[in-house]
Coordinates of C-alpha atoms in Angstrom, one line a residue:
X174 CA 28.5 -14.4 -2.3
X175 CA 27.5 -13.3 1.6
X176 CA 23.9 -12.7 2.1
X177 CA 23.2 -10.6 5.6
X178 CA 20.4 -11.4 7.4
X179 CA 19.2 -12.7 11.2
X180 CA 17.0 -16.0 11.3
X181 CA 14.1 -15.8 12.9
X182 CA 13.9 -17.9 16.5
X183 CA 10.6 -19.6 15.7
X184 CA 12.1 -23.3 14.0
X185 CA 9.7 -25.4 12.2
X186 CA 9.9 -28.9 11.7
X187 CA 13.4 -29.2 13.6
X188 CA 15.6 -30.9 14.6
X189 CA 17.5 -34.2 13.0
X190 CA 19.7 -35.0 15.4
X191 CA 22.4 -35.4 13.2
X192 CA 25.7 -38.8 13.4
X193 CA 28.2 -40.0 12.0
X194 CA 28.1 -43.0 11.9
X195 CA 30.8 -45.6 10.5
X196 CA 28.2 -48.2 9.0
X197 CA 27.8 -48.6 5.2
X198 CA 25.6 -45.2 3.3
X199 CA 23.6 -45.4 0.5
X200 CA 23.6 -43.4 -2.7
X201 CA 22.7 -39.4 -1.9
X202 CA 19.8 -38.9 -3.8
X203 CA 18.0 -36.4 -5.3
X204 CA 14.7 -35.3 -3.1
X205 CA 11.1 -33.1 -3.1
X206 CA 10.7 -30.9 -0.4
X207 CA 7.0 -30.2 -0.4
X208 CA 5.8 -26.4 1.4
X209 CA 2.7 -26.0 2.9
X210 CA 0.9 -22.9 2.7
X211 CA -2.7 -22.3 0.7
X212 CA -1.5 -19.1 0.5
X213 CA -0.7 -17.7 -3.2
X214 CA 2.5 -16.2 -4.5
X215 CA 4.8 -17.3 -2.0
X216 CA 8.4 -17.7 -2.7
X217 CA 10.9 -20.4 -1.2
X218 CA 14.7 -21.2 -1.4
X219 CA 16.7 -23.5 0.5
X220 CA 20.1 -23.0 1.1
X221 CA 22.2 -26.3 1.8
X222 CA 23.9 -25.9 4.9
X223 CA 25.0 -29.3 5.3
X224 CA 25.8 -32.3 2.3
X225 CA 26.2 -35.7 3.0
X226 CA 25.7 -39.1 2.6
X227 CA 22.1 -41.3 3.9
X228 CA 22.3 -44.5 5.8
X229 CA 21.3 -47.4 5.1
X230 CA 18.6 -47.1 8.7
X231 CA 16.9 -47.2 10.0
X232 CA 16.9 -44.5 11.8
X233 CA 18.1 -42.4 8.7
X234 CA 21.1 -40.0 9.3
X235 CA 24.0 -38.1 7.6
X236 CA 27.0 -39.3 7.4
X237 CA 30.3 -38.3 5.8
X238 CA 29.2 -34.1 7.0
X239 CA 30.7 -31.5 5.1
X240 CA 30.0 -27.6 4.1
X241 CA 27.0 -27.5 1.6
X242 CA 27.3 -24.7 -1.4
X243 CA 24.1 -23.0 -0.1
X244 CA 27.2 -21.9 2.9
X245 CA 30.1 -19.6 2.6
X246 CA 31.7 -21.5 4.6
X247 CA 35.4 -20.0 3.4
X248 CA 34.4 -16.6 5.5
X249 CA 36.8 -15.9 7.5
X250 CA 33.7 -14.1 9.8
X251 CA 32.2 -17.4 9.7
X252 CA 34.8 -19.5 10.6
X253 CA 35.7 -17.0 13.6
X254 CA 32.1 -17.1 14.7
X255 CA 31.4 -20.7 14.2
X256 CA 35.1 -21.7 16.9
X257 CA 34.5 -19.1 19.0
X258 CA 31.2 -20.5 20.0
X259 CA 32.1 -24.5 18.4
X260 CA 35.9 -25.1 19.0
X261 CA 36.9 -25.6 15.5
X262 CA 34.8 -24.6 12.2
X263 CA 34.9 -28.0 10.7
X264 CA 31.5 -29.3 9.9
X265 CA 32.0 -32.8 11.5
X266 CA 33.1 -31.6 14.7
X267 CA 30.2 -28.5 14.6
X268 CA 27.2 -31.1 13.4
X269 CA 27.8 -33.4 16.2
X270 CA 27.3 -30.9 19.0
X271 CA 24.2 -29.9 17.8
X272 CA 21.7 -32.0 20.1
X273 CA 18.9 -30.0 20.7
X274 CA 16.4 -27.4 18.8
X275 CA 18.2 -24.6 20.7
X276 CA 21.3 -26.6 19.5
X277 CA 19.9 -26.1 16.0
X278 CA 18.3 -22.2 16.6
X279 CA 21.9 -20.7 18.1
X280 CA 24.2 -22.3 14.9
X281 CA 20.6 -20.8 12.9
X282 CA 21.3 -17.5 13.7
X283 CA 25.2 -17.6 13.2
X284 CA 25.4 -19.2 9.6
X285 CA 22.2 -17.3 8.3
X286 CA 24.7 -14.1 8.0
X287 CA 26.6 -15.7 5.3
X288 CA 24.4 -17.5 2.3
X289 CA 25.3 -18.0 -1.0
X290 CA 22.6 -15.8 -3.0
X291 CA 23.1 -18.4 -5.9
X292 CA 22.8 -21.6 -4.5
X293 CA 19.9 -21.0 -4.1
X294 CA 17.1 -24.3 -5.4
X295 CA 13.7 -22.0 -5.5
X296 CA 9.8 -23.2 -4.7
X297 CA 7.5 -24.0 -8.1
X298 CA 3.6 -22.8 -6.8
X299 CA 1.5 -26.2 -7.1
X300 CA -1.2 -24.3 -5.8
X301 CA -2.2 -25.1 -2.2
X302 CA 1.8 -26.4 -1.8
X303 CA 5.1 -25.3 -2.8
X304 CA 8.0 -27.5 -4.0
X305 CA 11.4 -27.6 -4.1
X306 CA 13.0 -30.4 -5.8
X307 CA 15.9 -32.2 -6.8
X308 CA 17.9 -30.8 -4.0
X309 CA 20.5 -33.3 -2.8
X310 CA 20.4 -34.7 1.3
X311 CA 21.4 -32.0 3.7
X312 CA 20.9 -29.4 6.0
X313 CA 18.8 -26.6 4.6
X314 CA 17.7 -23.9 5.5
X315 CA 14.6 -22.5 3.4
X316 CA 14.1 -19.0 3.3
X317 CA 10.7 -16.9 1.8
X318 CA 11.9 -14.4 0.0
X319 CA 8.9 -13.3 -1.6
X320 CA 5.1 -12.2 -0.7
X321 CA 1.9 -10.8 -2.0
X322 CA 1.5 -7.4 -0.9
X323 CA -0.5 -7.3 2.1
X324 CA 1.0 -11.2 3.8
X325 CA 3.5 -11.9 6.2
X326 CA 6.3 -13.5 5.6
X327 CA 6.9 -17.2 7.3
X328 CA 10.3 -17.5 9.3
X329 CA 12.8 -18.9 8.0
X330 CA 12.8 -23.6 8.6
X331 CA 14.8 -25.4 9.2
X332 CA 15.8 -28.1 8.1
X333 CA 17.1 -32.4 7.7
X334 CA 17.2 -34.2 4.3
X335 CA 16.8 -37.4 4.6
X336 CA 14.3 -38.9 2.0
X337 CA 11.4 -36.1 0.5
X338 CA 9.9 -34.5 3.4
X339 CA 7.2 -31.9 3.8
X340 CA 6.7 -28.3 6.3
X341 CA 4.4 -27.0 7.5
X342 CA 5.7 -23.0 7.6
X343 CA 4.3 -20.3 10.4
X344 CA 2.5 -17.1 8.4
X345 CA 1.0 -15.0 10.9
X346 CA 0.8 -11.5 11.8
X347 CA -1.2 -9.5 13.8
X348 CA -5.2 -9.4 14.2
X349 CA -7.0 -6.0 14.6
X350 CA -9.7 -4.6 15.8
X351 CA -11.4 -1.0 16.4
X352 CA -14.1 -0.1 18.0
X353 CA -16.4 3.1 19.6
X354 CA -18.1 2.8 22.6
X355 CA -21.9 4.1 23.5
X356 CA -23.9 5.8 26.0
X357 CA -27.5 6.6 26.9
X358 CA -26.9 9.4 29.1
X359 CA -30.5 10.0 30.3
X360 CA -30.1 6.3 31.7
X361 CA -26.5 5.6 31.9
X362 CA -23.6 7.1 33.6
X363 CA -21.1 4.7 32.2
X364 CA -20.8 3.8 28.3
X365 CA -21.0 0.2 27.0
X366 CA -18.0 -0.5 25.3
X367 CA -16.8 -2.6 22.2
X368 CA -19.2 -1.5 19.9
X369 CA -19.0 -0.9 15.8
X370 CA -21.8 2.4 15.5
X371 CA -23.2 4.2 18.1
X372 CA -25.2 7.4 18.1
X373 CA -23.6 10.8 20.4
X374 CA -24.7 14.9 20.8
X375 CA -22.3 16.6 18.9
X376 CA -19.8 18.3 21.7
X377 CA -19.2 14.8 23.0
X378 CA -16.4 13.3 23.2
X379 CA -16.3 9.9 21.8
X380 CA -14.3 7.1 23.1
X381 CA -13.0 4.8 21.0
X382 CA -10.3 1.7 21.0
X383 CA -7.4 0.5 18.6
X384 CA -6.1 -3.0 19.4
X385 CA -3.2 -5.6 17.7
X386 CA -3.1 -9.3 19.1
X387 CA 1.2 -9.7 17.8
X388 CA 1.9 -12.3 16.2
X389 CA 2.4 -16.1 17.1
X390 CA 5.7 -15.8 16.1
X391 CA 6.8 -12.8 17.3
X392 CA 9.6 -14.0 19.0
X393 CA 11.3 -14.5 15.1
X394 CA 11.4 -10.7 15.2
X395 CA 14.3 -8.4 16.3
X396 CA 12.4 -5.4 16.5
X397 CA 8.9 -5.3 15.4
X398 CA 7.5 -2.4 14.0
X399 CA 3.2 -0.9 15.0
X400 CA 1.3 2.0 13.6
X401 CA -1.6 2.4 13.7
X402 CA -2.8 4.6 10.9
X403 CA -6.5 6.1 11.5
X404 CA -8.7 8.6 9.2
X405 CA -11.8 10.5 10.6
X406 CA -14.3 12.6 8.9
X407 CA -14.3 15.7 9.1
X408 CA -17.3 15.7 11.7
X409 CA -14.6 14.3 14.4
X410 CA -11.6 15.6 15.9
X411 CA -9.4 14.7 17.2
X412 CA -7.7 15.1 20.6
X413 CA -4.5 14.0 20.8
X414 CA -3.8 14.6 24.6
X415 CA -6.4 11.6 25.2
X416 CA -4.1 8.7 23.7
X417 CA -3.6 6.9 26.5
X418 CA -1.7 2.9 25.7
X419 CA -1.6 -0.1 27.5
X420 CA -0.4 -3.3 27.1
X421 CA -1.3 -6.9 27.7
X422 CA 0.3 -10.0 27.9
X423 CA -0.6 -13.5 29.6
X424 CA -3.5 -11.5 31.9
X425 CA -1.7 -8.3 33.4
X426 CA -2.4 -5.3 31.5
X427 CA 0.6 -2.5 31.3
X428 CA 0.3 1.3 31.1
X429 CA 2.3 2.3 28.6
X430 CA 4.3 5.8 29.2
X431 CA 6.8 5.9 26.6
X432 CA 7.9 4.2 23.0
X433 CA 5.2 5.3 20.9
X434 CA 4.4 8.4 19.1
X435 CA 1.3 10.2 18.2
X436 CA 2.1 12.3 14.8
X437 CA -0.9 14.4 13.4
X438 CA -0.8 16.9 10.3
X439 CA 0.6 19.1 12.7
X440 CA 3.0 17.2 15.3
X441 CA 5.5 14.5 14.2
X442 CA 5.4 13.2 10.6
X443 CA 2.5 11.2 9.5
X444 CA 3.9 8.1 7.6
X445 CA 0.5 8.3 5.2
X446 CA -0.1 11.5 4.6
X447 CA -4.2 10.7 4.3
X448 CA -4.6 10.2 7.8
X449 CA -5.8 11.9 10.6
X450 CA -3.2 11.0 13.1
X451 CA -1.2 8.1 13.7
X452 CA -0.1 6.3 17.0
X453 CA 4.0 4.6 15.4
X454 CA 5.7 2.3 17.3
X455 CA 8.8 2.1 15.9
X456 CA 9.7 -1.0 18.4
X457 CA 7.3 -2.6 20.6
X458 CA 10.2 -4.5 22.2
X459 CA 10.9 -0.9 23.7
X460 CA 8.1 0.4 25.2
X461 CA 8.2 0.9 29.0
X462 CA 6.5 2.0 32.4
X463 CA 6.7 5.1 34.4
X464 CA 9.3 5.6 36.2
X465 CA 10.4 2.3 34.6
X466 CA 13.6 1.5 33.2
X467 CA 12.8 -2.3 31.8
X468 CA 11.1 -2.8 29.1
X469 CA 7.0 -3.6 29.7
X470 CA 6.6 -7.6 29.2
X471 CA 5.6 -8.1 25.6
X472 CA 5.3 -11.9 23.8
X473 CA 3.9 -13.2 21.0
X474 CA 0.0 -12.9 22.1
X475 CA -0.2 -9.9 23.8
X476 CA -2.5 -6.9 22.4
X477 CA -1.2 -3.4 22.3
X478 CA -4.6 -1.3 23.0
X479 CA -4.5 2.7 22.3
X480 CA -7.9 4.5 23.1
X481 CA -8.5 8.3 22.5
X482 CA -11.4 10.4 22.4
X483 CA -12.7 12.9 19.3
X484 CA -15.2 15.2 19.6
X485 CA -18.3 14.9 17.6
X486 CA -18.2 18.2 16.4
X487 CA -20.1 21.6 14.2
X488 CA -19.6 19.4 10.9
X489 CA -20.7 16.1 12.0
X490 CA -23.8 14.0 9.7
X491 CA -26.4 13.7 10.6
X492 CA -28.4 10.5 10.1
X493 CA -27.6 7.6 8.4
X494 CA -24.3 8.5 6.5
X495 CA -23.2 8.8 10.2
X496 CA -19.6 10.0 11.1
X497 CA -17.6 7.3 10.3
X498 CA -13.4 6.5 11.4
X499 CA -11.5 3.8 9.8
X500 CA -8.5 2.5 10.6
X501 CA -5.8 0.2 9.7
X502 CA -2.9 -1.7 11.2
X503 CA 1.1 -1.5 9.4
X504 CA 3.5 -4.0 10.7
X505 CA 6.8 -5.8 9.9
X506 CA 6.4 -9.1 9.0
X507 CA 9.5 -10.1 7.5
X508 CA 11.4 -12.1 10.7
X509 CA 13.9 -12.7 8.3
X510 CA 15.1 -9.0 7.3
X511 CA 18.7 -7.9 7.5
X512 CA 18.6 -5.1 7.7
X513 CA 18.9 -3.2 4.6
X514 CA 16.9 -0.4 2.4
X515 CA 13.9 0.0 4.0
X516 CA 12.1 -2.2 6.5
X517 CA 8.8 -4.4 4.3
X518 CA 5.8 -3.7 6.1
X519 CA 2.2 -5.6 5.6
X520 CA -1.1 -3.9 6.4
X521 CA -4.9 -5.6 7.9
X522 CA -8.0 -4.8 5.9
X523 CA -9.6 -1.9 7.5
X524 CA -12.1 -1.3 10.5
X525 CA -14.4 1.1 10.2
X526 CA -16.7 1.6 12.8
X527 CA -19.5 4.9 12.7
X528 CA -20.8 7.5 15.0
X529 CA -24.9 8.7 14.0
X530 CA -26.7 12.1 15.8
X531 CA -30.0 12.9 14.7
X532 CA -32.0 16.3 14.4
X533 CA -35.5 17.5 16.3
X534 CA -37.5 19.5 14.4
X535 CA -40.7 21.4 15.7
X536 CA -43.5 22.8 13.8
X537 CA -45.1 26.0 15.1
X538 CA -48.7 25.5 13.5
X539 CA -52.7 27.0 14.7
X540 CA -55.8 25.6 13.0
X541 CA -57.4 28.3 10.4
X542 CA -61.5 28.2 9.7
X543 CA -60.7 25.2 7.5
X544 CA -59.1 22.8 10.3
X545 CA -56.2 23.1 8.3
X546 CA -52.9 23.6 10.6
X547 CA -50.9 26.9 9.2
X548 CA -48.0 28.4 10.6
X549 CA -47.8 30.7 13.4
X550 CA -45.3 33.4 15.0
X551 CA -44.0 34.5 17.7
X552 CA -43.2 31.2 20.0
X553 CA -40.0 30.2 21.4
X554 CA -39.3 27.1 21.9
X555 CA -36.0 25.5 24.4
X556 CA -35.4 21.5 23.8
X557 CA -34.5 19.6 27.3
X558 CA -32.9 16.4 27.5
X559 CA -32.7 14.5 30.9
X560 CA -29.8 14.1 32.7
X561 CA -28.6 10.4 34.1
X562 CA -26.2 11.8 36.0
X563 CA -27.1 15.4 36.7
X564 CA -31.1 13.6 37.9
X565 CA -32.9 16.6 35.7
X566 CA -34.0 17.6 32.5
X567 CA -31.1 20.3 31.2
X568 CA -31.5 22.9 27.9
X569 CA -29.4 21.1 25.0
X570 CA -29.5 25.0 23.8
X571 CA -30.8 27.6 24.2
X572 CA -34.2 29.2 23.7
X573 CA -35.0 29.5 20.0
X574 CA -37.4 31.9 19.1
X575 CA -38.5 33.3 15.0
X576 CA -39.7 32.5 12.3
X577 CA -42.2 29.2 12.4
X578 CA -39.7 25.4 12.2
X579 CA -37.3 25.3 15.1
X580 CA -34.7 22.7 14.8
X581 CA -31.8 21.0 17.1
X582 CA -29.3 19.2 15.8
X583 CA -27.1 16.6 16.5
X584 CA -28.9 15.2 19.3
X585 CA -28.3 11.4 20.7
X586 CA -30.8 9.3 22.0
X587 CA -32.7 9.5 25.1
X588 CA -35.4 11.5 27.4
X589 CA -36.1 14.9 26.1
X590 CA -38.3 17.6 27.7
X591 CA -39.6 20.2 25.0
X592 CA -41.1 23.5 26.9
X593 CA -43.0 26.4 24.5
X594 CA -41.0 29.5 26.6
X595 CA -42.1 32.1 24.6
X596 CA -46.2 32.4 23.6
X597 CA -47.3 33.8 20.4
X598 CA -50.0 36.7 21.8
X599 CA -53.5 35.7 22.2
X600 CA -52.7 32.0 21.9
X601 CA -52.5 28.7 24.7
X602 CA -49.0 27.9 25.5
X603 CA -48.4 24.7 24.5
X604 CA -48.3 22.2 27.6
X605 CA -45.1 20.5 28.3
X606 CA -44.1 17.3 25.7
X607 CA -42.5 14.3 26.7
X608 CA -40.2 12.1 24.1
X609 CA -38.0 9.1 24.6
X610 CA -35.6 8.8 21.3
X611 CA -34.8 5.4 20.4
X612 CA -32.2 4.5 17.7
X613 CA -31.0 0.4 17.1
X614 CA -28.1 0.0 14.5
X615 CA -26.7 -3.6 12.9
X616 CA -23.6 -4.6 12.9
X617 CA -22.3 -2.8 10.4
X618 CA -23.2 0.2 11.2
X619 CA -26.6 1.1 9.6
X620 CA -29.5 2.1 10.9
X621 CA -32.1 0.0 11.5
X622 CA -34.5 2.3 13.5
X623 CA -35.2 5.5 14.7
X624 CA -38.3 5.1 17.3
X625 CA -40.5 7.9 19.6
X626 CA -41.0 6.4 22.4
X627 CA -43.5 7.7 25.4
X628 CA -42.7 7.9 29.3
X629 CA -44.0 3.8 29.3
X630 CA -42.0 3.6 26.8
X631 CA -44.1 2.5 24.6
X632 CA -43.8 3.3 20.6
X633 CA -46.0 6.4 19.4
X634 CA -46.6 8.6 16.7
X635 CA -49.2 10.8 18.8
X636 CA -48.5 12.4 21.8
X637 CA -51.5 14.9 23.7
X638 CA -50.1 18.2 21.8
X639 CA -48.0 17.3 18.5
X640 CA -47.6 14.0 15.8
X641 CA -43.9 12.7 15.4
X642 CA -42.9 11.4 12.2
X643 CA -39.0 10.1 12.0
X644 CA -36.9 9.5 8.9
X645 CA -34.0 7.3 9.9
X646 CA -32.2 7.4 6.3
X647 CA -31.9 11.3 7.4
X648 CA -32.5 11.0 11.0
X649 CA -34.8 13.7 11.3
X650 CA -37.3 13.5 13.7
X651 CA -40.6 16.2 12.7
X652 CA -43.3 17.4 15.1
X653 CA -46.4 20.1 14.4
X654 CA -48.0 21.9 17.7
X655 CA -50.5 23.5 18.0
X656 CA -51.8 26.7 19.2
X657 CA -54.9 27.3 20.2
X658 CA -57.2 30.8 21.3
X659 CA -58.4 32.3 24.3
X660 CA -58.2 31.4 27.7
X661 CA -57.9 27.8 29.8
X662 CA -60.6 27.9 31.4
X663 CA -61.2 26.0 34.5
X664 CA -63.2 23.3 34.2
X665 CA -67.4 22.7 36.1
X666 CA -66.2 21.1 39.8
X667 CA -62.7 21.6 39.3
X668 CA -60.7 24.6 41.6
X669 CA -62.3 27.5 39.5
X670 CA -65.1 26.2 41.0
X671 CA -64.0 26.5 43.8
X672 CA -62.0 29.6 44.0
X673 CA -65.6 31.4 42.6
X674 CA -66.9 29.4 45.8
X675 CA -64.4 31.6 47.8
X676 CA -64.2 34.8 46.5
X677 CA -68.7 34.4 47.0
X678 CA -67.9 33.6 50.4
X679 CA -65.6 37.1 51.2
X680 CA -67.3 39.2 49.0
X681 CA -70.5 38.3 51.9
X682 CA -68.5 38.2 54.7
X683 CA -67.2 41.5 53.8
X684 CA -70.4 43.1 53.3
X685 CA -71.7 41.3 56.6
X686 CA -68.8 43.3 58.5
X687 CA -70.0 46.6 56.3
X688 CA -73.0 46.4 57.8
X689 CA -72.6 45.6 61.4
X690 CA -69.5 48.8 61.5
X691 CA -72.6 50.9 60.2
X692 CA -74.9 49.7 61.9
X693 CA -72.4 50.4 65.7
X694 CA -71.5 54.1 64.2
X695 CA -75.4 54.9 64.2
X696 CA -76.1 53.7 67.7
X697 CA -72.8 55.8 68.5
X698 CA -74.7 59.0 67.5

């Protein structure tokens, strides 16, 4: 029975050269193939391509070569293909021409389409190894027919079995990574890349990066599917137009202009309906740079990078829970797939990053006759943040008035200035209050510290006009600001005294001028 498939180009435990010999041959014997793979739930099937007898050696050779029972040698299509490639479809004549690994690979690509499924020898699982027992001498194709969910298939193996033999199949899957970029825009104008967590202001366009490093056996695949699946919390709004894709091969990075699709719930077709978006590569061998008709070079170890932004929006969660962005990669996982039916794929474990944001609450109070702080109405505040790019403090929002409690949500770390822009009648205006929000996260994306510092960088809990408190879990920073009644009279010896002297001097001078004027008028009469 013909079994259509394409053999992987990476062949392991290869080329023990076939030799025809006139010397005496030993009995065929029954041998064991041991396949070393520490992962559970794999299945391997061995197909005998050539049969023969093992010479007495050394070295061991296979003689009296004929077609094995694992290949449909009577198939006319196979015979035609072999005749074209080797000038004959006789097993012994072809075996003489298989000298190098390249020879064996080319041969295997032809015969792998004509295997006899019923003649396969299936492995048994023995812990960290798999064994195929009681096989006759010959040249075998070992096919990986089953893997645990989400895992990758190993490439087909071509091996000479002239004695008990052990092989190490190459099982590889792409590795993935997901990061978010951070910035303290009060101090820096460039992002810090490659973080597991970051903090941002609501309204910021937050940069994210997805990467996939292609597996060592990438060359075994005729086509290679790769799909980035991405899921965002409601506090993040994906910017579909921001997606940029790069391929890095042997240190050279190229921007990809075509060969992929960005799918969302309103654009394209999501393969996983729970995703916010997907970047889909039908075949990573068919990626093109702008104005190029030749595919970009992609090979084992190449890194495919997807960069995009998402806006931290008004639905952002404040504090410890943060705004989560999770992704996983779906990838081709069977280099031996025959092209029929749905292509088998594997999945990488999910990767998660978190975007935090905070809030500042100002409570306006005055002291009553008992010295207790009680709410005070009639004030208005404007919160400013220092912008390193602008070189000045920029208003976070318009002035907030009304009530006695004022809250600004969705704030990043950085340097802030609180200004009382409306003062209750009969009260003194609060001095501008300067403070710095400092937040720290661990590698698991948790807030570990939320601290208020003064201008010198020293952690503080009190200012001239306020006492700060922070709750890291809630991302909350709060303070009471006190207004006092009366006028801000200058102190003794200060500018106020000088003004009295100046005013007094002017009065004396004016009186002198008036006196002199009157005397002159009297003389004139």
